[in-house]
Amino acid sequence: MSSTVSAVMTKKKVNDFVIRFANVNGTGSASANFLFAKAIFRMGIPVTPKNIFPSNIQGLPTWYEVRVSEKGYLGRREGVDLMVAVNAQSLRQDIASVRSGGYLIYDSTKKMHQDFIRPDIHYLGIPMMEMCNTHFSDPRQRQLFKNIIYVGALSVLLNIEFEVLEGLLAEQFAGKEKLIAPNVKALKLGVNYVMEQFAYPLDFHLERRKLVGNRILVDGNTACGLGAVYGGATVVAWYPITPSTSVAEAFEKYASKLRVDQETGKKKYAIVQAEDELAAIGMVIGANWNGARSFTATSGPGVSLMNEFIGLSYFAEIPAVLIDVQRAGPSTGMPTRTQQSDVLLAAYASHGDTKHVLLFPSTPKECFDMTAESFELAEYLQTLVVLMTDLDLGMNDHMSEPFTWDDTKAYNRGKVLSEQELENMGRFGRYLDVDGDGIPYRTIPGTHPTKGGFTTRGTSRDEYAVYTEDNKAYQRNMERLLLKWETARDLVPAPEVYQDGRNSEYGLLFYGTSTYSSEEARDLLAEEGIDLDAIRIKAFPFNQSVGEFIASHKQVFVVEQNRDAQLRSLLMLDLGIAPEKLVPVLNFDGMPITADFIAKTITAHINPAP
């Protein structure tokens, strides 16, 4: 059934639309939907896929949203131009989400009820289940190929090159060639049906471009796992939790290829699935204390459980790396939705006066680079470093610059005394500030047969690691830790400033996966005559230039994906910024923030309605 649309038709667009697939979790739709996204990417067109899935194992609605953008905008956009609705549970809300003038593809094996008809959108019915039952006898194939049929249909409706789809199937089933033919058959069923029944391509469609270059499609968790291998990590201890589990899995995958002795076959890495998150961070601290580069990966609930040992890492000054793939909280919250809501938790984790170094990657490449850099910073500063990603960056595929590595790079272990240095010195003071930067010298167990030993403790001690409850000794130690914190300001990644040769009245500040939509919002606002300088935060503690940027503007809009404006609070606490200087722009519904939302919020503040 194809309806007559009374509303104004969508303006013809090339390589600029949003398509959403509404499926049921566990039906094999994920691979078909990713096939669709990869085909567009292979045609040289910028694409951003988002997998929106439930936290149960099987049976609930799942969505896969793909944004195609000729201009290379990689954030979510509001509104759906084409909905592929093959899940009866969510049909009503799926139809409601389609833009006026847009399209709905549905399984017309059963007639669409009149209650679900909107006069302002196009309905394209394809009898997918009927076609599967007719052409395939295996029950599992009937379920799986329903998804492939709609990909074939879309290839005609949107002008996807069929040869690209065939090539991707050949790659996917390399070594299992017998599966290629039935998949191609299912594709052609969709192709032929559209060619016989509908006008094509649609008023928005695809045209091959050369806009991708050498970029890759990869998720942030994979990038973190690979970055840990290249960053010198040899030990990971972890406890499974959504959405961080695939970080440890990626590390194991790449370590099994890159950290195995070629002659003996001996593995030169260790992976421990601990009994809980507290045990995991404890193992990480122990491994780092003993000289190995070690890390763990978790999400907000895991960070909450790790607080006790995080305090030990800070106070005993033991390097550690924690990758926090944030999700919607508090408590169990929404385990499969994204947020930036662990900022304050991670920054001040544990009781007492603690401050932890945070890094904020925005792309898979930065996940790779910053994971490797985390180990350098952790060892140099002798402290915990937390890499703050989120579910959107961690579990979704993103278009990214390829990863690069300098094979001549030597790891910086920081102020680690060698056997000869210990031999030549007098009394070793583990917590002495020799260089005036707050960072003491340390030793690795077994370096010297008699020198360099000390007691590692979480209780108060003097500069020589001798237990004491002397208030002056404790205060000296805490002041030295604060000095080390100030030293860190110039060691962490500097922010990126977006400024076109002049200062605007207002500024825009963002970080992490808010970057994609913030950059686009800046362009949208410029079209309305609102020019904004911008700054992207990459780390905490904040570099001096962050304070200077804020001071040079009347007000700065702080874009975040949490309810309580946590980064804004951190800016006020760390830099002493007045609250009225920072205007929060907040999204916390669990979905990635959109440029439309940011632009509307800022416009309403600058030009309020009368």
PDB file of N, CA and C in Angstrom, residues 418-475:
ATOM      1  N   SER A 418      66.502   3.612  39.180  1.00  0.00           N
ATOM      2  CA  SER A 418      67.159   2.386  38.741  1.00  0.00           C
ATOM      3  C   SER A 418      68.011   1.812  39.871  1.00  0.00           C
ATOM      4  N   GLU A 419      68.527   0.612  39.674  1.00  0.00           N
ATOM      5  CA  GLU A 419      69.396  -0.012  40.672  1.00  0.00           C
ATOM      6  C   GLU A 419      70.630   0.850  40.923  1.00  0.00           C
ATOM      7  N   GLN A 420      71.218   1.393  39.850  1.00  0.00           N
ATOM      8  CA  GLN A 420      72.419   2.199  40.007  1.00  0.00           C
ATOM      9  C   GLN A 420      72.122   3.496  40.742  1.00  0.00           C
ATOM     10  N   GLU A 421      70.979   4.115  40.444  1.00  0.00           N
ATOM     11  CA  GLU A 421      70.612   5.352  41.134  1.00  0.00           C
ATOM     12  C   GLU A 421      70.387   5.097  42.617  1.00  0.00           C
ATOM     13  N   LEU A 422      69.770   3.990  42.939  1.00  0.00           N
ATOM     14  CA  LEU A 422      69.587   3.646  44.350  1.00  0.00           C
ATOM     15  C   LEU A 422      70.926   3.383  45.033  1.00  0.00           C
ATOM     16  N   GLU A 423      71.815   2.745  44.322  1.00  0.00           N
ATOM     17  CA  GLU A 423      73.144   2.430  44.868  1.00  0.00           C
ATOM     18  C   GLU A 423      73.906   3.699  45.193  1.00  0.00           C
ATOM     19  N   ASN A 424      73.743   4.733  44.365  1.00  0.00           N
ATOM     20  CA  ASN A 424      74.545   5.947  44.510  1.00  0.00           C
ATOM     21  C   ASN A 424      73.937   6.963  45.478  1.00  0.00           C
ATOM     22  N   MET A 425      72.705   6.745  45.918  1.00  0.00           N
ATOM     23  CA  MET A 425      72.059   7.758  46.765  1.00  0.00           C
ATOM     24  C   MET A 425      72.128   7.372  48.232  1.00  0.00           C
ATOM     25  N   GLY A 426      71.785   8.340  49.063  1.00  0.00           N
ATOM     26  CA  GLY A 426      71.729   8.082  50.499  1.00  0.00           C
ATOM     27  C   GLY A 426      70.382   7.478  50.849  1.00  0.00           C
ATOM     28  N   ARG A 427      69.745   8.035  51.851  1.00  0.00           N
ATOM     29  CA  ARG A 427      68.453   7.493  52.279  1.00  0.00           C
ATOM     30  C   ARG A 427      67.364   7.823  51.258  1.00  0.00           C
ATOM     31  N   PHE A 428      66.619   6.821  50.880  1.00  0.00           N
ATOM     32  CA  PHE A 428      65.538   6.987  49.915  1.00  0.00           C
ATOM     33  C   PHE A 428      64.282   7.468  50.634  1.00  0.00           C
ATOM     34  N   GLY A 429      63.705   8.566  50.163  1.00  0.00           N
ATOM     35  CA  GLY A 429      62.462   9.090  50.722  1.00  0.00           C
ATOM     36  C   GLY A 429      61.338   8.954  49.708  1.00  0.00           C
ATOM     37  N   ARG A 430      60.484   7.989  49.919  1.00  0.00           N
ATOM     38  CA  ARG A 430      59.439   7.697  48.916  1.00  0.00           C
ATOM     39  C   ARG A 430      58.550   8.900  48.652  1.00  0.00           C
ATOM     40  N   TYR A 431      58.290   9.719  49.659  1.00  0.00           N
ATOM     41  CA  TYR A 431      57.362  10.825  49.467  1.00  0.00           C
ATOM     42  C   TYR A 431      58.045  12.186  49.630  1.00  0.00           C
ATOM     43  N   LEU A 432      59.322  12.224  49.331  1.00  0.00           N
ATOM     44  CA  LEU A 432      60.061  13.485  49.315  1.00  0.00           C
ATOM     45  C   LEU A 432      59.818  14.222  47.995  1.00  0.00           C
ATOM     46  N   ASP A 433      59.596  15.514  48.070  1.00  0.00           N
ATOM     47  CA  ASP A 433      59.481  16.336  46.855  1.00  0.00           C
ATOM     48  C   ASP A 433      60.859  16.891  46.532  1.00  0.00           C
ATOM     49  N   VAL A 434      61.603  16.174  45.733  1.00  0.00           N
ATOM     50  CA  VAL A 434      62.986  16.540  45.423  1.00  0.00           C
ATOM     51  C   VAL A 434      63.035  17.658  44.394  1.00  0.00           C
ATOM     52  N   ASP A 435      62.109  17.649  43.412  1.00  0.00           N
ATOM     53  CA  ASP A 435      62.194  18.560  42.275  1.00  0.00           C
ATOM     54  C   ASP A 435      61.268  19.765  42.372  1.00  0.00           C
ATOM     55  N   GLY A 436      60.481  19.842  43.433  1.00  0.00           N
ATOM     56  CA  GLY A 436      59.602  20.991  43.600  1.00  0.00           C
ATOM     57  C   GLY A 436      58.344  20.957  42.755  1.00  0.00           C
ATOM     58  N   ASP A 437      58.013  19.796  42.193  1.00  0.00           N
ATOM     59  CA  ASP A 437      56.798  19.685  41.386  1.00  0.00           C
ATOM     60  C   ASP A 437      55.729  18.817  42.046  1.00  0.00           C
ATOM     61  N   GLY A 438      55.997  18.388  43.269  1.00  0.00           N
ATOM     62  CA  GLY A 438      55.046  17.572  44.005  1.00  0.00           C
ATOM     63  C   GLY A 438      55.110  16.093  43.678  1.00  0.00           C
ATOM     64  N   ILE A 439      55.912  15.709  42.697  1.00  0.00           N
ATOM     65  CA  ILE A 439      55.993  14.306  42.275  1.00  0.00           C
ATOM     66  C   ILE A 439      57.239  13.676  42.886  1.00  0.00           C
ATOM     67  N   PRO A 440      57.083  12.705  43.770  1.00  0.00           N
ATOM     68  CA  PRO A 440      58.243  12.059  44.384  1.00  0.00           C
ATOM     69  C   PRO A 440      58.843  11.002  43.459  1.00  0.00           C
ATOM     70  N   TYR A 441      59.931  10.408  43.909  1.00  0.00           N
ATOM     71  CA  TYR A 441      60.533   9.292  43.174  1.00  0.00           C
ATOM     72  C   TYR A 441      60.012   7.986  43.766  1.00  0.00           C
ATOM     73  N   ARG A 442      59.950   6.962  42.929  1.00  0.00           N
ATOM     74  CA  ARG A 442      59.456   5.668  43.389  1.00  0.00           C
ATOM     75  C   ARG A 442      60.401   4.562  42.944  1.00  0.00           C
ATOM     76  N   THR A 443      60.184   3.410  43.513  1.00  0.00           N
ATOM     77  CA  THR A 443      60.959   2.235  43.120  1.00  0.00           C
ATOM     78  C   THR A 443      59.998   1.102  42.781  1.00  0.00           C
ATOM     79  N   ILE A 444      60.482   0.195  41.976  1.00  0.00           N
ATOM     80  CA  ILE A 444      59.719  -1.009  41.655  1.00  0.00           C
ATOM     81  C   ILE A 444      60.326  -2.161  42.438  1.00  0.00           C
ATOM     82  N   PRO A 445      59.508  -2.971  43.114  1.00  0.00           N
ATOM     83  CA  PRO A 445      60.042  -4.056  43.951  1.00  0.00           C
ATOM     84  C   PRO A 445      61.059  -4.922  43.204  1.00  0.00           C
ATOM     85  N   GLY A 446      62.161  -5.197  43.905  1.00  0.00           N
ATOM     86  CA  GLY A 446      63.199  -6.055  43.350  1.00  0.00           C
ATOM     87  C   GLY A 446      64.257  -5.332  42.555  1.00  0.00           C
ATOM     88  N   THR A 447      64.168  -3.998  42.473  1.00  0.00           N
ATOM     89  CA  THR A 447      65.154  -3.248  41.685  1.00  0.00           C
ATOM     90  C   THR A 447      66.551  -3.355  42.291  1.00  0.00           C
ATOM     91  N   HIS A 448      66.629  -3.251  43.624  1.00  0.00           N
ATOM     92  CA  HIS A 448      67.912  -3.296  44.331  1.00  0.00           C
ATOM     93  C   HIS A 448      67.783  -4.319  45.463  1.00  0.00           C
ATOM     94  N   PRO A 449      68.830  -5.094  45.718  1.00  0.00           N
ATOM     95  CA  PRO A 449      68.712  -6.144  46.748  1.00  0.00           C
ATOM     96  C   PRO A 449      68.489  -5.616  48.158  1.00  0.00           C
ATOM     97  N   THR A 450      68.965  -4.389  48.443  1.00  0.00           N
ATOM     98  CA  THR A 450      68.854  -3.890  49.824  1.00  0.00           C
ATOM     99  C   THR A 450      68.291  -2.478  49.928  1.00  0.00           C
ATOM    100  N   LYS A 451      68.297  -1.721  48.865  1.00  0.00           N
ATOM    101  CA  LYS A 451      67.884  -0.320  48.935  1.00  0.00           C
ATOM    102  C   LYS A 451      66.573  -0.082  48.180  1.00  0.00           C
ATOM    103  N   GLY A 452      65.896   0.959  48.589  1.00  0.00           N
ATOM    104  CA  GLY A 452      64.682   1.378  47.888  1.00  0.00           C
ATOM    105  C   GLY A 452      63.405   0.784  48.428  1.00  0.00           C
ATOM    106  N   GLY A 453      63.501  -0.012  49.472  1.00  0.00           N
ATOM    107  CA  GLY A 453      62.297  -0.594  50.046  1.00  0.00           C
ATOM    108  C   GLY A 453      61.519   0.420  50.873  1.00  0.00           C
ATOM    109  N   PHE A 454      60.219   0.271  50.912  1.00  0.00           N
ATOM    110  CA  PHE A 454      59.385   1.139  51.743  1.00  0.00           C
ATOM    111  C   PHE A 454      58.061   0.430  51.968  1.00  0.00           C
ATOM    112  N   THR A 455      57.328   0.881  52.951  1.00  0.00           N
ATOM    113  CA  THR A 455      56.019   0.311  53.235  1.00  0.00           C
ATOM    114  C   THR A 455      54.943   1.120  52.520  1.00  0.00           C
ATOM    115  N   THR A 456      54.183   0.446  51.684  1.00  0.00           N
ATOM    116  CA  THR A 456      53.073   1.103  50.999  1.00  0.00           C
ATOM    117  C   THR A 456      51.843   0.997  51.880  1.00  0.00           C
ATOM    118  N   ARG A 457      51.250   2.117  52.200  1.00  0.00           N
ATOM    119  CA  ARG A 457      50.127   2.114  53.137  1.00  0.00           C
ATOM    120  C   ARG A 457      49.101   3.165  52.744  1.00  0.00           C
ATOM    121  N   GLY A 458      47.893   2.972  53.211  1.00  0.00           N
ATOM    122  CA  GLY A 458      46.837   3.951  53.022  1.00  0.00           C
ATOM    123  C   GLY A 458      46.670   4.852  54.222  1.00  0.00           C
ATOM    124  N   THR A 459      47.504   4.667  55.228  1.00  0.00           N
ATOM    125  CA  THR A 459      47.461   5.520  56.419  1.00  0.00           C
ATOM    126  C   THR A 459      48.499   6.630  56.298  1.00  0.00           C
ATOM    127  N   SER A 460      48.382   7.615  57.155  1.00  0.00           N
ATOM    128  CA  SER A 460      49.280   8.756  57.119  1.00  0.00           C
ATOM    129  C   SER A 460      50.721   8.333  57.381  1.00  0.00           C
ATOM    130  N   ARG A 461      51.648   8.988  56.707  1.00  0.00           N
ATOM    131  CA  ARG A 461      53.078   8.658  56.855  1.00  0.00           C
ATOM    132  C   ARG A 461      53.894   9.918  56.599  1.00  0.00           C
ATOM    133  N   ASP A 462      55.177   9.845  56.898  1.00  0.00           N
ATOM    134  CA  ASP A 462      56.045  10.992  56.621  1.00  0.00           C
ATOM    135  C   ASP A 462      56.693  10.825  55.253  1.00  0.00           C
ATOM    136  N   GLU A 463      57.664  11.674  54.957  1.00  0.00           N
ATOM    137  CA  GLU A 463      58.302  11.668  53.636  1.00  0.00           C
ATOM    138  C   GLU A 463      59.072  10.387  53.363  1.00  0.00           C
ATOM    139  N   TYR A 464      59.356   9.609  54.393  1.00  0.00           N
ATOM    140  CA  TYR A 464      60.125   8.371  54.226  1.00  0.00           C
ATOM    141  C   TYR A 464      59.222   7.128  54.345  1.00  0.00           C
ATOM    142  N   ALA A 465      57.923   7.345  54.218  1.00  0.00           N
ATOM    143  CA  ALA A 465      56.931   6.268  54.255  1.00  0.00           C
ATOM    144  C   ALA A 465      56.822   5.627  55.629  1.00  0.00           C
ATOM    145  N   VAL A 466      57.229   6.334  56.653  1.00  0.00           N
ATOM    146  CA  VAL A 466      57.136   5.830  58.027  1.00  0.00           C
ATOM    147  C   VAL A 466      55.796   6.281  58.615  1.00  0.00           C
ATOM    148  N   TYR A 467      55.062   5.337  59.161  1.00  0.00           N
ATOM    149  CA  TYR A 467      53.740   5.638  59.707  1.00  0.00           C
ATOM    150  C   TYR A 467      53.813   6.732  60.767  1.00  0.00           C
ATOM    151  N   THR A 468      52.899   7.697  60.647  1.00  0.00           N
ATOM    152  CA  THR A 468      52.815   8.748  61.648  1.00  0.00           C
ATOM    153  C   THR A 468      51.427   9.378  61.611  1.00  0.00           C
ATOM    154  N   GLU A 469      50.992   9.849  62.766  1.00  0.00           N
ATOM    155  CA  GLU A 469      49.757  10.624  62.828  1.00  0.00           C
ATOM    156  C   GLU A 469      50.055  12.064  63.212  1.00  0.00           C
ATOM    157  N   ASP A 470      51.289  12.468  63.017  1.00  0.00           N
ATOM    158  CA  ASP A 470      51.688  13.848  63.260  1.00  0.00           C
ATOM    159  C   ASP A 470      50.937  14.763  62.294  1.00  0.00           C
ATOM    160  N   ASN A 471      50.232  15.736  62.823  1.00  0.00           N
ATOM    161  CA  ASN A 471      49.376  16.566  61.973  1.00  0.00           C
ATOM    162  C   ASN A 471      50.165  17.373  60.954  1.00  0.00           C
ATOM    163  N   LYS A 472      51.359  17.806  61.311  1.00  0.00           N
ATOM    164  CA  LYS A 472      52.165  18.599  60.375  1.00  0.00           C
ATOM    165  C   LYS A 472      52.662  17.742  59.204  1.00  0.00           C
ATOM    166  N   ALA A 473      53.060  16.505  59.507  1.00  0.00           N
ATOM    167  CA  ALA A 473      53.508  15.599  58.445  1.00  0.00           C
ATOM    168  C   ALA A 473      52.358  15.305  57.479  1.00  0.00           C
ATOM    169  N   TYR A 474      51.179  15.089  58.045  1.00  0.00           N
ATOM    170  CA  TYR A 474      50.009  14.825  57.203  1.00  0.00           C
ATOM    171  C   TYR A 474      49.704  16.031  56.319  1.00  0.00           C
ATOM    172  N   GLN A 475      49.740  17.207  56.895  1.00  0.00           N
ATOM    173  CA  GLN A 475      49.438  18.411  56.133  1.00  0.00           C
ATOM    174  C   GLN A 475      50.465  18.636  55.030  1.00  0.00           C
TER     175      GLN A 475
END
